[in-house]
Each structure stands twice: as C-alpha cells, then as structure tokens.
mmCIF file of C-alpha atoms and ligand atoms in Angstrom:
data_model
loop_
_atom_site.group_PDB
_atom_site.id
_atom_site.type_symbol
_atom_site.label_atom_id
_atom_site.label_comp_id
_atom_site.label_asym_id
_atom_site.label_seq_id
_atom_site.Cartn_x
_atom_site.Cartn_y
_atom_site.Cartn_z
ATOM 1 C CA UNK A 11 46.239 10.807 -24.759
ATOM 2 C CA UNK A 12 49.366 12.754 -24.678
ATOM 3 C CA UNK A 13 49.978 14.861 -21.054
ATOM 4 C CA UNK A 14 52.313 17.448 -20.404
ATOM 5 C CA UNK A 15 54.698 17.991 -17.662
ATOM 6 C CA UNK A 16 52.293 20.947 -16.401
ATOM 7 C CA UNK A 17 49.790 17.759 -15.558
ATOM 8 C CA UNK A 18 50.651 17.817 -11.422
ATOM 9 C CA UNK A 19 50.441 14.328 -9.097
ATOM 10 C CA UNK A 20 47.358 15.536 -7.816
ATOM 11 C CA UNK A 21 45.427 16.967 -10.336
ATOM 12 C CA UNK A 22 45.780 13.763 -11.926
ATOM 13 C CA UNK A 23 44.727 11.610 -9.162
ATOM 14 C CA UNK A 24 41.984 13.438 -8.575
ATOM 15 C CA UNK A 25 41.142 13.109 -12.410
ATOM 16 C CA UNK A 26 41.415 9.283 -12.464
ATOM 17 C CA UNK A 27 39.717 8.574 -8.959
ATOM 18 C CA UNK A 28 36.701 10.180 -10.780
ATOM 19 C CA UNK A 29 36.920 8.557 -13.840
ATOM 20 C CA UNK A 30 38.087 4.961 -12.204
ATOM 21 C CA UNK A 31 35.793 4.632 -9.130
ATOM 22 C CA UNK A 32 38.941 4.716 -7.198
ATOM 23 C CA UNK A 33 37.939 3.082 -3.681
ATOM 24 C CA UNK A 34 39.393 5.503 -1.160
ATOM 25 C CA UNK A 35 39.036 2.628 2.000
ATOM 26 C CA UNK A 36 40.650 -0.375 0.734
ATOM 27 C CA UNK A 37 38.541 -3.150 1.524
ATOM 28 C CA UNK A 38 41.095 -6.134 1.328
ATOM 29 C CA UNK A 39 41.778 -8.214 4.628
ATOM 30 C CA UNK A 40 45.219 -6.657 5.117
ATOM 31 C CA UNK A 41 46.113 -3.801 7.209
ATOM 32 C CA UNK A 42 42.457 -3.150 7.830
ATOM 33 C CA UNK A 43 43.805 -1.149 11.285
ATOM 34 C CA UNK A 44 44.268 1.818 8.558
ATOM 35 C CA UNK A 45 40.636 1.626 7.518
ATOM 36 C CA UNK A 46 39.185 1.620 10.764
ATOM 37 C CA UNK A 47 41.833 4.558 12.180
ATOM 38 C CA UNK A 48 40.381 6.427 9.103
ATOM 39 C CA UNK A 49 36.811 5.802 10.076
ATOM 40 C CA UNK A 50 37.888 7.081 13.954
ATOM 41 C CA UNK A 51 39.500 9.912 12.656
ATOM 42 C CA UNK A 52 36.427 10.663 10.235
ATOM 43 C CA UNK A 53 34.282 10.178 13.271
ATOM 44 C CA UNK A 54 36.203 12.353 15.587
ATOM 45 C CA UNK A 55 36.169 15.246 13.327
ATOM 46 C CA UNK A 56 32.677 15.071 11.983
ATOM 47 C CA UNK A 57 31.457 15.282 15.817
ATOM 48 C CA UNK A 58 34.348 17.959 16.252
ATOM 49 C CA UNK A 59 33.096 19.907 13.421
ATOM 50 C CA UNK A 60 29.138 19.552 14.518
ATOM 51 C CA UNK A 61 29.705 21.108 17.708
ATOM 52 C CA UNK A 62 32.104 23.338 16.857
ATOM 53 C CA UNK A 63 30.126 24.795 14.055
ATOM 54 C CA UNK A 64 26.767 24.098 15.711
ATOM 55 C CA UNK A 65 27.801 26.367 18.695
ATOM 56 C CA UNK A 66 29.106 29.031 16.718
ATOM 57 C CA UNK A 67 25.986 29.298 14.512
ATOM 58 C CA UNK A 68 23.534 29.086 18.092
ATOM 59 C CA UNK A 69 25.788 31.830 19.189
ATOM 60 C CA UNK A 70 25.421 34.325 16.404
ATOM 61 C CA UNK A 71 22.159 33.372 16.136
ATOM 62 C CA UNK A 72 21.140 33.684 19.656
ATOM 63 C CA UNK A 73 23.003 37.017 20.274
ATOM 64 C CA UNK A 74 22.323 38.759 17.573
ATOM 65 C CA UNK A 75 21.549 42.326 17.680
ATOM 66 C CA UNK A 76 17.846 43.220 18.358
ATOM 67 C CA UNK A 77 15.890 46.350 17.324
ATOM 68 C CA UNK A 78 16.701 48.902 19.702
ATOM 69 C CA UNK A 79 19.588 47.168 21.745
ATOM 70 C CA UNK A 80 22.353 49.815 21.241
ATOM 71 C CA UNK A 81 23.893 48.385 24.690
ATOM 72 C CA UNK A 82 26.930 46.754 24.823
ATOM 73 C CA UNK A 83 26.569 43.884 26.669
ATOM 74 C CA UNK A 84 28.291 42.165 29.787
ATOM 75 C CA UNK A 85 32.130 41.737 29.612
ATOM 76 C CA UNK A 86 33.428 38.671 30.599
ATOM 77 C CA UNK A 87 37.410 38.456 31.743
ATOM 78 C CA UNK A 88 38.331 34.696 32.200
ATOM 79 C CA UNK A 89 36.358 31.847 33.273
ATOM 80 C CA UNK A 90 39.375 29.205 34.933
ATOM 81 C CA UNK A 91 36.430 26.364 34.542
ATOM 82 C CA UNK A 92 35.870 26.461 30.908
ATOM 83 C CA UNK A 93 39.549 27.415 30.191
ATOM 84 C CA UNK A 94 40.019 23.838 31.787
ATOM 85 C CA UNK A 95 36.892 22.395 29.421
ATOM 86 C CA UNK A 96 38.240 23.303 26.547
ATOM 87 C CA UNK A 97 41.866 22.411 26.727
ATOM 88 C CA UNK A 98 40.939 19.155 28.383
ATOM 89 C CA UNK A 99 38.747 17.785 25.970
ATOM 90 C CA UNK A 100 41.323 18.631 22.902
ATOM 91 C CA UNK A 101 43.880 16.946 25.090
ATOM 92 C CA UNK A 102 41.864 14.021 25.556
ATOM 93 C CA UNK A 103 41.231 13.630 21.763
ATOM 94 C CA UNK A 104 44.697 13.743 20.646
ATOM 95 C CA UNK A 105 45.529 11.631 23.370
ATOM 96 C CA UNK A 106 43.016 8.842 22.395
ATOM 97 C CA UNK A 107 43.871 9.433 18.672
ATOM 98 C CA UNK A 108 47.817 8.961 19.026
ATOM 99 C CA UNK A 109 47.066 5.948 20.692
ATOM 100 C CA UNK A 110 45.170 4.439 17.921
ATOM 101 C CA UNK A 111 47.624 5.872 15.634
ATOM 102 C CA UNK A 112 50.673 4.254 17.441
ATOM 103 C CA UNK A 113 49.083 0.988 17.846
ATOM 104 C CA UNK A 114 48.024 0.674 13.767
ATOM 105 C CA UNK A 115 51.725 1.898 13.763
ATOM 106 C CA UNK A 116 52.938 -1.003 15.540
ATOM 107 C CA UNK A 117 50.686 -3.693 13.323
ATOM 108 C CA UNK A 118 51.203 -2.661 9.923
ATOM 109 C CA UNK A 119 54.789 -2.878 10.267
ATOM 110 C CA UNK A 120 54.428 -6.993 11.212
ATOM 111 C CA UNK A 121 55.259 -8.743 8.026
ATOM 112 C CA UNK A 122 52.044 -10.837 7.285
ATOM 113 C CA UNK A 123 53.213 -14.645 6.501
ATOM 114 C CA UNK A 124 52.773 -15.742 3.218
ATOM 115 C CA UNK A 125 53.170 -12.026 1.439
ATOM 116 C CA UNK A 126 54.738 -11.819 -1.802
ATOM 117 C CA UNK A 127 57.929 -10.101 -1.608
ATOM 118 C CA UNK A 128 58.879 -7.289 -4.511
ATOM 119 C CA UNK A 129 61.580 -4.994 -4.296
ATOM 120 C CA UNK A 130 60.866 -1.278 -6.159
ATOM 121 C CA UNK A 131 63.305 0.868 -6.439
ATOM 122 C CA UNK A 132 62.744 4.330 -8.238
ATOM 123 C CA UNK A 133 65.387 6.089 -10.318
ATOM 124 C CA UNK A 134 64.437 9.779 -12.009
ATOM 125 C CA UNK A 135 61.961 8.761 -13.803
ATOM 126 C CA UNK A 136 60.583 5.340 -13.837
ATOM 127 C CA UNK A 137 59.951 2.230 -11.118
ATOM 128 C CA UNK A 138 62.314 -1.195 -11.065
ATOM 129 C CA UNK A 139 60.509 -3.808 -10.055
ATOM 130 C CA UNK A 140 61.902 -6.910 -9.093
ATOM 131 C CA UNK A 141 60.746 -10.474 -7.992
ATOM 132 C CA UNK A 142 63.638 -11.421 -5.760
ATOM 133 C CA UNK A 143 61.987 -15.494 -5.246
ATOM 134 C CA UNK A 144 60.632 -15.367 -9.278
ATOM 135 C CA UNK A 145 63.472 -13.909 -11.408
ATOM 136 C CA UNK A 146 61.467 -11.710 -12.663
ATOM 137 C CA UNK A 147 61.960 -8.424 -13.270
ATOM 138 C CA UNK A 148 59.658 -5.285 -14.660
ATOM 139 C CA UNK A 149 59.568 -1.776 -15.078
ATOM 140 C CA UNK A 150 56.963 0.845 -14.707
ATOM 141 C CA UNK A 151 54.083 -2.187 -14.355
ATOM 142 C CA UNK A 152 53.919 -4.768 -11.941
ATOM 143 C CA UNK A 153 51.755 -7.877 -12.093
ATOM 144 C CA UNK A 154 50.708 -9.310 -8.719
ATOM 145 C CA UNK A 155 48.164 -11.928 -8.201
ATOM 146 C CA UNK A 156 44.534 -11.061 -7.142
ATOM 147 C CA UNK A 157 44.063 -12.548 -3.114
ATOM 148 C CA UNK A 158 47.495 -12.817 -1.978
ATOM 149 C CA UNK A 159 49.223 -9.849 0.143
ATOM 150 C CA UNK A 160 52.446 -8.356 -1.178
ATOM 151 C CA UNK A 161 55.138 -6.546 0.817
ATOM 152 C CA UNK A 162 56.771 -4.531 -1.406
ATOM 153 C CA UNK A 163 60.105 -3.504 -0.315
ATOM 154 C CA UNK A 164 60.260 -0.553 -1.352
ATOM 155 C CA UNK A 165 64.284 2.038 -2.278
ATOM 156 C CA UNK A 166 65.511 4.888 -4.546
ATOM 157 C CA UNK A 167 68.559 4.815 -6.274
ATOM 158 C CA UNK A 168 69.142 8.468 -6.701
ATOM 159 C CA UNK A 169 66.960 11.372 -4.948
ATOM 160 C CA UNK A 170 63.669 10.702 -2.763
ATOM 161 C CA UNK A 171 60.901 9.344 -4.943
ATOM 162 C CA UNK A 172 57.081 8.153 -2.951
ATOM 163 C CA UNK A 173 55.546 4.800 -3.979
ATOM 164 C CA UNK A 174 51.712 5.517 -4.081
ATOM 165 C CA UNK A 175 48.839 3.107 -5.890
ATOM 166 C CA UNK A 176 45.846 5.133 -4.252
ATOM 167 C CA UNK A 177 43.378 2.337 -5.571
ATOM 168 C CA UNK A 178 45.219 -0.498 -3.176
ATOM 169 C CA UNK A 179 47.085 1.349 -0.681
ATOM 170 C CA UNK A 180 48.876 4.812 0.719
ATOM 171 C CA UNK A 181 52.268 5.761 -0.269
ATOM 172 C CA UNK A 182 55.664 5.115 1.297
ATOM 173 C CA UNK A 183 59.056 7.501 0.290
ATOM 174 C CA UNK A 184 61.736 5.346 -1.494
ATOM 175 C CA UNK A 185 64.585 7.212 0.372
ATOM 176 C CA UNK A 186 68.509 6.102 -1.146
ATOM 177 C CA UNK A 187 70.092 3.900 1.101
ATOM 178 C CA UNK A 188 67.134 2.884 3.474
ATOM 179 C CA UNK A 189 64.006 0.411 2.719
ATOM 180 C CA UNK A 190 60.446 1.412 3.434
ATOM 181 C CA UNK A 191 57.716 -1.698 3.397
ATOM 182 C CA UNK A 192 54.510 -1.339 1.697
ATOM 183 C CA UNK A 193 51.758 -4.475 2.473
ATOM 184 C CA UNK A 194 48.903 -4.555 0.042
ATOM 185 C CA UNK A 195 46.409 -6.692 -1.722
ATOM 186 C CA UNK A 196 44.605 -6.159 -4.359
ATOM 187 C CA UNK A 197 40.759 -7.950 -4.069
ATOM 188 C CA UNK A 198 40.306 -7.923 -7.993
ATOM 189 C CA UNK A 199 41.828 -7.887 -10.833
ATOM 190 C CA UNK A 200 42.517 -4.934 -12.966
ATOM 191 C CA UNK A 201 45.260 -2.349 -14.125
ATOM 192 C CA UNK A 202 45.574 -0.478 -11.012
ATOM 193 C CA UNK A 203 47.528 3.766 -11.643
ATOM 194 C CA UNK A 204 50.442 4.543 -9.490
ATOM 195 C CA UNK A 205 52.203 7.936 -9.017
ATOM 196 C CA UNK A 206 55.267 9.266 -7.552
ATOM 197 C CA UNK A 207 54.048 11.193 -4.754
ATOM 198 C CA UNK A 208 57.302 13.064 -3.733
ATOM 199 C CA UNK A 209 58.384 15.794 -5.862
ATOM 200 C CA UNK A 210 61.872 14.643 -7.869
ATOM 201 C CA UNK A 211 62.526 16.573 -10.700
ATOM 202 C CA UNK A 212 61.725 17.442 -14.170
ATOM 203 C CA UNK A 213 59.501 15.184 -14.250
ATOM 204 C CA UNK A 214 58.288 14.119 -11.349
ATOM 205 C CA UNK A 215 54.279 14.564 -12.530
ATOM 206 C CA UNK A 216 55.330 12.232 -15.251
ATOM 207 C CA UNK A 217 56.662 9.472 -13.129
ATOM 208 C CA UNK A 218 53.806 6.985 -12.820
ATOM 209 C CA UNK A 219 53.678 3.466 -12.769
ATOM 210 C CA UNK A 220 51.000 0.367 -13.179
ATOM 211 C CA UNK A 221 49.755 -2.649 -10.843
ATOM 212 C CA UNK A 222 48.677 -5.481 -13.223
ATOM 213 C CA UNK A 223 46.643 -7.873 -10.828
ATOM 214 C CA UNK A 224 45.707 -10.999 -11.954
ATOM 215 C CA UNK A 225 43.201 -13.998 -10.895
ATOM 216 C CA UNK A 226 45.327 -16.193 -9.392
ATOM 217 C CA UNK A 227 45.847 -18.910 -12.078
ATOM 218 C CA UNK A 228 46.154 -16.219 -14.677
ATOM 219 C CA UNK A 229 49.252 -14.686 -12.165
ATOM 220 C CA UNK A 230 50.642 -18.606 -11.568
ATOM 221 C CA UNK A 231 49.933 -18.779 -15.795
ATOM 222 C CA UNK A 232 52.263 -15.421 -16.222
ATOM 223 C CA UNK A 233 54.888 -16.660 -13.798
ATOM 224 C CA UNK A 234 55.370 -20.533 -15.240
ATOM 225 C CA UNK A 235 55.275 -18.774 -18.615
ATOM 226 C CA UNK A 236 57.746 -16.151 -17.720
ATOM 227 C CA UNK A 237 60.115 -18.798 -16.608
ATOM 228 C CA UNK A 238 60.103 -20.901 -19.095
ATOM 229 C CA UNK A 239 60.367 -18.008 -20.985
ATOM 230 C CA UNK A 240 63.579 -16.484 -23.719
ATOM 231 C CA UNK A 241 63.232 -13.817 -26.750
ATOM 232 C CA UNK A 242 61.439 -15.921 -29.509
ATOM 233 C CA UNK A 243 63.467 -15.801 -32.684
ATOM 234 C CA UNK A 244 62.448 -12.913 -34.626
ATOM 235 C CA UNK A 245 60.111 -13.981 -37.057
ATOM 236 C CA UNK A 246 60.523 -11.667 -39.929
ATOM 237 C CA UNK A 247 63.339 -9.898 -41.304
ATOM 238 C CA UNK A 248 62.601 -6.685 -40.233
ATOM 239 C CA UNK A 249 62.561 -8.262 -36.388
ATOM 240 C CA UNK A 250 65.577 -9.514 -36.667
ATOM 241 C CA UNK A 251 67.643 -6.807 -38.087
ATOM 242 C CA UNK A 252 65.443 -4.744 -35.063
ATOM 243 C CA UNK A 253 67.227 -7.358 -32.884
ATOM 244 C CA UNK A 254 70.977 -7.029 -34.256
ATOM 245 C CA UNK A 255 70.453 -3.133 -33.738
ATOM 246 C CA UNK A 256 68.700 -3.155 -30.071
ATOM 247 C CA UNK A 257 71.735 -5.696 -29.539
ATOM 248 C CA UNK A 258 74.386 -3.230 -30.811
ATOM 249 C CA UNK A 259 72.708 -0.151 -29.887
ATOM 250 C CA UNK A 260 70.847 -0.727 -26.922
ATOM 251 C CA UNK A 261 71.719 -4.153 -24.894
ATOM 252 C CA UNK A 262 74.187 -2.114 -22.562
ATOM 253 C CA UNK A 263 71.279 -1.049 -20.972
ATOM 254 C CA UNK A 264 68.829 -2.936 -21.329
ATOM 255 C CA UNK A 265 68.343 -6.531 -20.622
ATOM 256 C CA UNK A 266 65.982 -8.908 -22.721
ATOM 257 C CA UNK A 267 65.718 -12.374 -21.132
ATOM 258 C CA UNK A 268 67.700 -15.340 -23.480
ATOM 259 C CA UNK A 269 69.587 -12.974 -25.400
ATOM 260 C CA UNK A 270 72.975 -11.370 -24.890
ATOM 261 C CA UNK A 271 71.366 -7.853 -24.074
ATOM 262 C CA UNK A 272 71.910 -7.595 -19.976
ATOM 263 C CA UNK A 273 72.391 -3.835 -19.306
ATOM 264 C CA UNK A 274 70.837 -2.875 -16.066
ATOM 265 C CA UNK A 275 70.820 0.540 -16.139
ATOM 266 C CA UNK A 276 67.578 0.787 -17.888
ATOM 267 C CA UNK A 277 64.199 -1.103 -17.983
ATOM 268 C CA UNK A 278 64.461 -4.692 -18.536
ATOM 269 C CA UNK A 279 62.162 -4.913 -21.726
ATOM 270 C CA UNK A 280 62.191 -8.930 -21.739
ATOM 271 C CA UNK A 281 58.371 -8.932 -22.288
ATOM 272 C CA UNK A 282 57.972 -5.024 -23.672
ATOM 273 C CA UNK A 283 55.246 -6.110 -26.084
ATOM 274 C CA UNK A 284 53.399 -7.245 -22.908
ATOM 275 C CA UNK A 285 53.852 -3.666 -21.714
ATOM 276 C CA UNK A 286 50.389 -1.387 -21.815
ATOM 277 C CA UNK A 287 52.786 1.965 -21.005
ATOM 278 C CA UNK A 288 55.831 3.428 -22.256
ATOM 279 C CA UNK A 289 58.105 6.093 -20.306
ATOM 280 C CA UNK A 290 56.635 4.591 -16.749
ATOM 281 C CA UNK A 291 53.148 4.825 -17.534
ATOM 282 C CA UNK A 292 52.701 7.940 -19.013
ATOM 283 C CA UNK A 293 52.387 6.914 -22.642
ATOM 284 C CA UNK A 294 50.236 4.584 -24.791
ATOM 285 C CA UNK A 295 52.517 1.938 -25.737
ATOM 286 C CA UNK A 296 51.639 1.955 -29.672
ATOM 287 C CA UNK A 297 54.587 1.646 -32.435
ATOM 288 C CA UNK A 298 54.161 5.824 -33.243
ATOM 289 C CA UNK A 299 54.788 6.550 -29.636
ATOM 290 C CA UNK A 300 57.579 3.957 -29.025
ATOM 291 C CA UNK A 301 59.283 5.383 -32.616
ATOM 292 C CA UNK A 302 59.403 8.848 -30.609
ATOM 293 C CA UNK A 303 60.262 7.562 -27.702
ATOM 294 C CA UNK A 304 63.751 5.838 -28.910
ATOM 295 C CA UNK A 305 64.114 9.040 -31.786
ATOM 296 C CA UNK A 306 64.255 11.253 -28.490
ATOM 297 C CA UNK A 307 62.862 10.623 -25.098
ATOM 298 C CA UNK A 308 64.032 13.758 -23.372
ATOM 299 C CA UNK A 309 61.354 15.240 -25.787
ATOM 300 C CA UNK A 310 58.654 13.378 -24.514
ATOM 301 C CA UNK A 311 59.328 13.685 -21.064
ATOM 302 C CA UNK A 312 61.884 15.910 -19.804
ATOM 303 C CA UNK A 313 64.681 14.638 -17.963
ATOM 304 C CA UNK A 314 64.925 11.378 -19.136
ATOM 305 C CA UNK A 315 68.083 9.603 -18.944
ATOM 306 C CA UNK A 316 67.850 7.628 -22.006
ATOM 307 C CA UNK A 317 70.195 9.059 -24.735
ATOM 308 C CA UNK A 318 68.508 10.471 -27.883
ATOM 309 C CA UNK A 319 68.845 8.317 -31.266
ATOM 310 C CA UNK A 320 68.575 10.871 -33.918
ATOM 311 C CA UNK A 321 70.970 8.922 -35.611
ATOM 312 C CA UNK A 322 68.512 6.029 -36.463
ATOM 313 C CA UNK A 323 65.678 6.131 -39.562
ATOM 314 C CA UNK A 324 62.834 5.261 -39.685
ATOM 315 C CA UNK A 325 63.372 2.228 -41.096
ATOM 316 C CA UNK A 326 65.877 1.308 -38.108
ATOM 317 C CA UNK A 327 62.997 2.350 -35.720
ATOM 318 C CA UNK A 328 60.437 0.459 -37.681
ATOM 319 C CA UNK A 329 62.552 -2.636 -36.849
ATOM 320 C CA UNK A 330 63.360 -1.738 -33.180
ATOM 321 C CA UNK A 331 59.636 -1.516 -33.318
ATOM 322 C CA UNK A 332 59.075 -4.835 -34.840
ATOM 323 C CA UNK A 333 61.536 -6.713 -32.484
ATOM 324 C CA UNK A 334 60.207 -5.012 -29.206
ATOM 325 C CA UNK A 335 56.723 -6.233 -29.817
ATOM 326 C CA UNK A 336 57.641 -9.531 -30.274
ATOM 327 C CA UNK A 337 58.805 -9.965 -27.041
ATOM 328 C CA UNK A 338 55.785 -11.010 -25.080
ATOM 329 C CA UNK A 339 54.309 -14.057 -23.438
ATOM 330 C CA UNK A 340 51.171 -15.319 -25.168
ATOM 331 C CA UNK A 341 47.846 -15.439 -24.236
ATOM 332 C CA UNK A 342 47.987 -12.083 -22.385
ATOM 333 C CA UNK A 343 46.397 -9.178 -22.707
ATOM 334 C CA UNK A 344 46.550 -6.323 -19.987
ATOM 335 C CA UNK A 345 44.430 -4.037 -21.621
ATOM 336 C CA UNK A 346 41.692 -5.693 -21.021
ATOM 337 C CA UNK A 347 41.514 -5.100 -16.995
ATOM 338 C CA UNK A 348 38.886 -2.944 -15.944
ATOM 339 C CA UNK A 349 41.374 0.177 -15.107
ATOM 340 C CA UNK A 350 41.392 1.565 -11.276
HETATM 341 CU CU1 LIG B 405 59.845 10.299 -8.503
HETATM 342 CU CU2 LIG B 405 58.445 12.149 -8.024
#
C-alpha cells in the first residue's frame, strides 16, 4: 500500500502494533532486567496513581458542600509534618527507582557471550547492515536467526538516525562517529518492522527497516547459501542486457556479489530478489514499484540520494527489472513470516 511522507513514526507504530500483536514486554531470555524495571515502574505508578487519585476523589467527596453550609471552613497555614510526608516519600521513590534504573544500566551494557555481532549504520534514508564474521552484507532487512542473541553495533554516517524494532527491543540513536550497542533476540521467527525513531529529514517517517528471523537451520541454510553464493548468469536475454546496464549504469554504487559491480555508496543488492521491501521498507518490492523506483526515487520518497534515471525506457527498466530479481538464493521466501 503506498504511504506518504505525512505518515509520522508513531502513528505508524501505533498502526502496526495493532494490526501485528506487537508484544510490548519482550519475552526472550536477554536483557530481561528491562522487563522487570518496566513492571516496577508500572507498579510504582499504578499504586502512585491509586492513592493519589483515590485521595483526591475521598476529598471532594467528603467535603463537599452541604445544604445550608454557607461557612467557610477552617484555614490551615502549614503543617511541617506532612510537608516532610510528602516530600519524603517522592524522594524515597525516585531514589529506589534510579537505583533499579542504574543497575539494569550497568547489565545491559555486558556483552552476552555467544551474541551475533552486526554492525548498522544509517545514512538519510535507509539502514546498512553488515555481518562483520559472515561477509554478508544487507540493506533495509536483516535476517538473524531465531534463539541466538545479537548485539548489534549500531552508527550513522551522516546526521543522528534511532535504531528501533519495537517487536524485539527499544531503540538506540546511531550518532556519527560514536557506536551505540543494541542486544536482542528474537524467540520466533517472522518479519519483524523497524523505524527510525529520531527525526532526520525529508524523510525520516519513511525510513524503516525489516528483521527477517529465521529457525535456526533455515538462518545456518541462508548463511552456507549466501557464501557459496555469486550472481547466477542471467538466464534470458532480457536479464542479461538488465545486467550490462546495472553494470554500466549502476555498479558504482552498488555492489552485487561475483560480479564487477562493488559501489558502496548504496545498498548492496547481491540478493535484491530476496528483498520483501524497496526504499528501506517502505515499499512493496513488485517489478511496477521497483520500475518507479530506478525512473525516479526522489519521487517516491523525498530526499533520496539515488539519482533519477529518466533517461532509461521502459524496456531498459524492464531488464533492470529482470536482472534484479534474479539475484536471490533459492528456497527462500520471506513473505511468508507471520509479520510483527
Ligand atoms: Cu533516520 Cu529518522
């Protein structure tokens, strides 16, 4: 379904934690201090609010005006010992909650052993993901395997992006020149939605992003495949004049495994016909879409860096079309994962 830049962050999330079942309290074995400083907090405020509210309503309730009583009633000036009640017992709250807050602090910035490591970095307007121990390297979705925690480094390389999958974990701010560490894991498999949570630009609201998780021999599958893996020869025609173009027109950008295309400055689209999004997860990846995408991608989401190709028919796109598609590893299907 095609969304407009007007489509906020939040509005969004909102949107898809309704229509996904999004689980608010993660409920994988890793960093579970969050989950139970949540419930604390939640706890602490819910017996804040009763007796806050409850005393207020016994109050009005209590001294309300009766028939008759024109009267005003005592005046009190100061009382030192509930001055002292009620700044105590705040004081006492925050204290005990900053404690639990520095300790879960302290934890969930331990590296857990065995984590998968994944560097993202985010550029105006899409995620790089790389697998710095796999070779592998992604944009705008990123598998991980179903059981296994990942610490995803995570760095901008222009202006202040946020990394946020709400379904798996909070968000951290990929700052330029610093790392941030995110450590997740997902408990099932499934097509988990990620947003840029830190306002960036034009199109910030449009900067989304994908977690593929898969059962763990599917991920091992995906991995052996991928590194075994170069472009297949184009097996039509019109694939393989799509090939000499994306090779003259496109490769300084973009990098397909086993060919000469090795630009980095834009996705690596090595397995793009494995890819359920286009323009970092905001479009259906379908051959009309993609054809508009390479035509002009400023005009489907504003900002883009990617120069326009008005320059190239239909034809031409028809066979940039062909060749992208047939870059995939077989015997995988992403859109089959329950979405989150
Ligand atoms: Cu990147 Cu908002």
């Amino acid at each position: 379904m095609p969304r407009t830049v007007s489509n906020v962050g939040y509005w969004t999330v909102a949107g898809s934690a309704l229509a996904h079942n999004v689980t608010i309290l993660s409920d994988a074995p890793v960093n579970q201090e969050i989950t139970s400083l949540l419930w604390w907090v939640l706890v602490f405020s819910i017996v804040i609010f009763g007796v806050v509210a409850g005393a207020l309503a016994y109050t009005i309730w209590k001294f309300r005006a009766q028939p008759g009583d024109d009267e005003l009633p005592p005046q009190v000036h100061g009382n030192d010992r509930m001055e002292i009640v009620w700044t105590a017992i705040p004081l006492l709250i925050v204290m005990v909650l900053f404690v639990l807050t520095a300790q879960t602090l302290v934890k969930i910035k331990q590296p857990i052993k065995g984590a998968l490591p994944i560097e993202a970095t985010g550029w105006q307007f899409w995620w790089d993901f790389q697998y710095p121990n796999e070779g592998l390297r992604t944009a705008g979705e990123l598998v991980i395997p179903v059981g296994q925690p990942v610490e995803v480094k995570i760095t901008s390389g222009d202006v202040i992006h946020s990394f946020w999958p709400p379904s798996l974990t909070g968000k951290a701010d990929a700052v330029p020149g610093e790392n941030n560490y995110l450590r997740f894991m997902a408990t099932k498999a499934g097509n988990y939605y990620g947003y840029c949570a830190e306002l960036c630009g034009a199109s910030h609201a449009n900067m989304r992003f994908r977690i593929i998780a898969l059962d763990r021999e599917d991920y091992d599958r995906f991995i052996g495949a991928y590194r075994a893996y170069e472009a297949p020869p184009p097996a039509t025609e019109q694939a393989d004049r799509g090939r000499q173009l994306f090779n003259a027109q496109c490769a300084a950008c973009h990098t397909v495994k086993g060919t000469p295309a090795r630009g980095v400055i834009g996705p690596d689209l090595s397995l793009f016909g494995l890819r359920l999004t286009l323009g970092s997860g905001v479009w259906e990846n379908t051959p009309e879409n993609l054809k508009r995408w390479i035509h002009d991608s400023a005009a489907m989401k504003p900002g883009s860096r990617m120069p326009a190709f008005p320059q190239l028919t239909d034809a031409d796109l028809e066979a940039l079309s062909a060749y992208l598609y047939s870059l995939k590893l077989d015997g995988f299907d992403f859109a089959q994962l329950p979405r989150y």
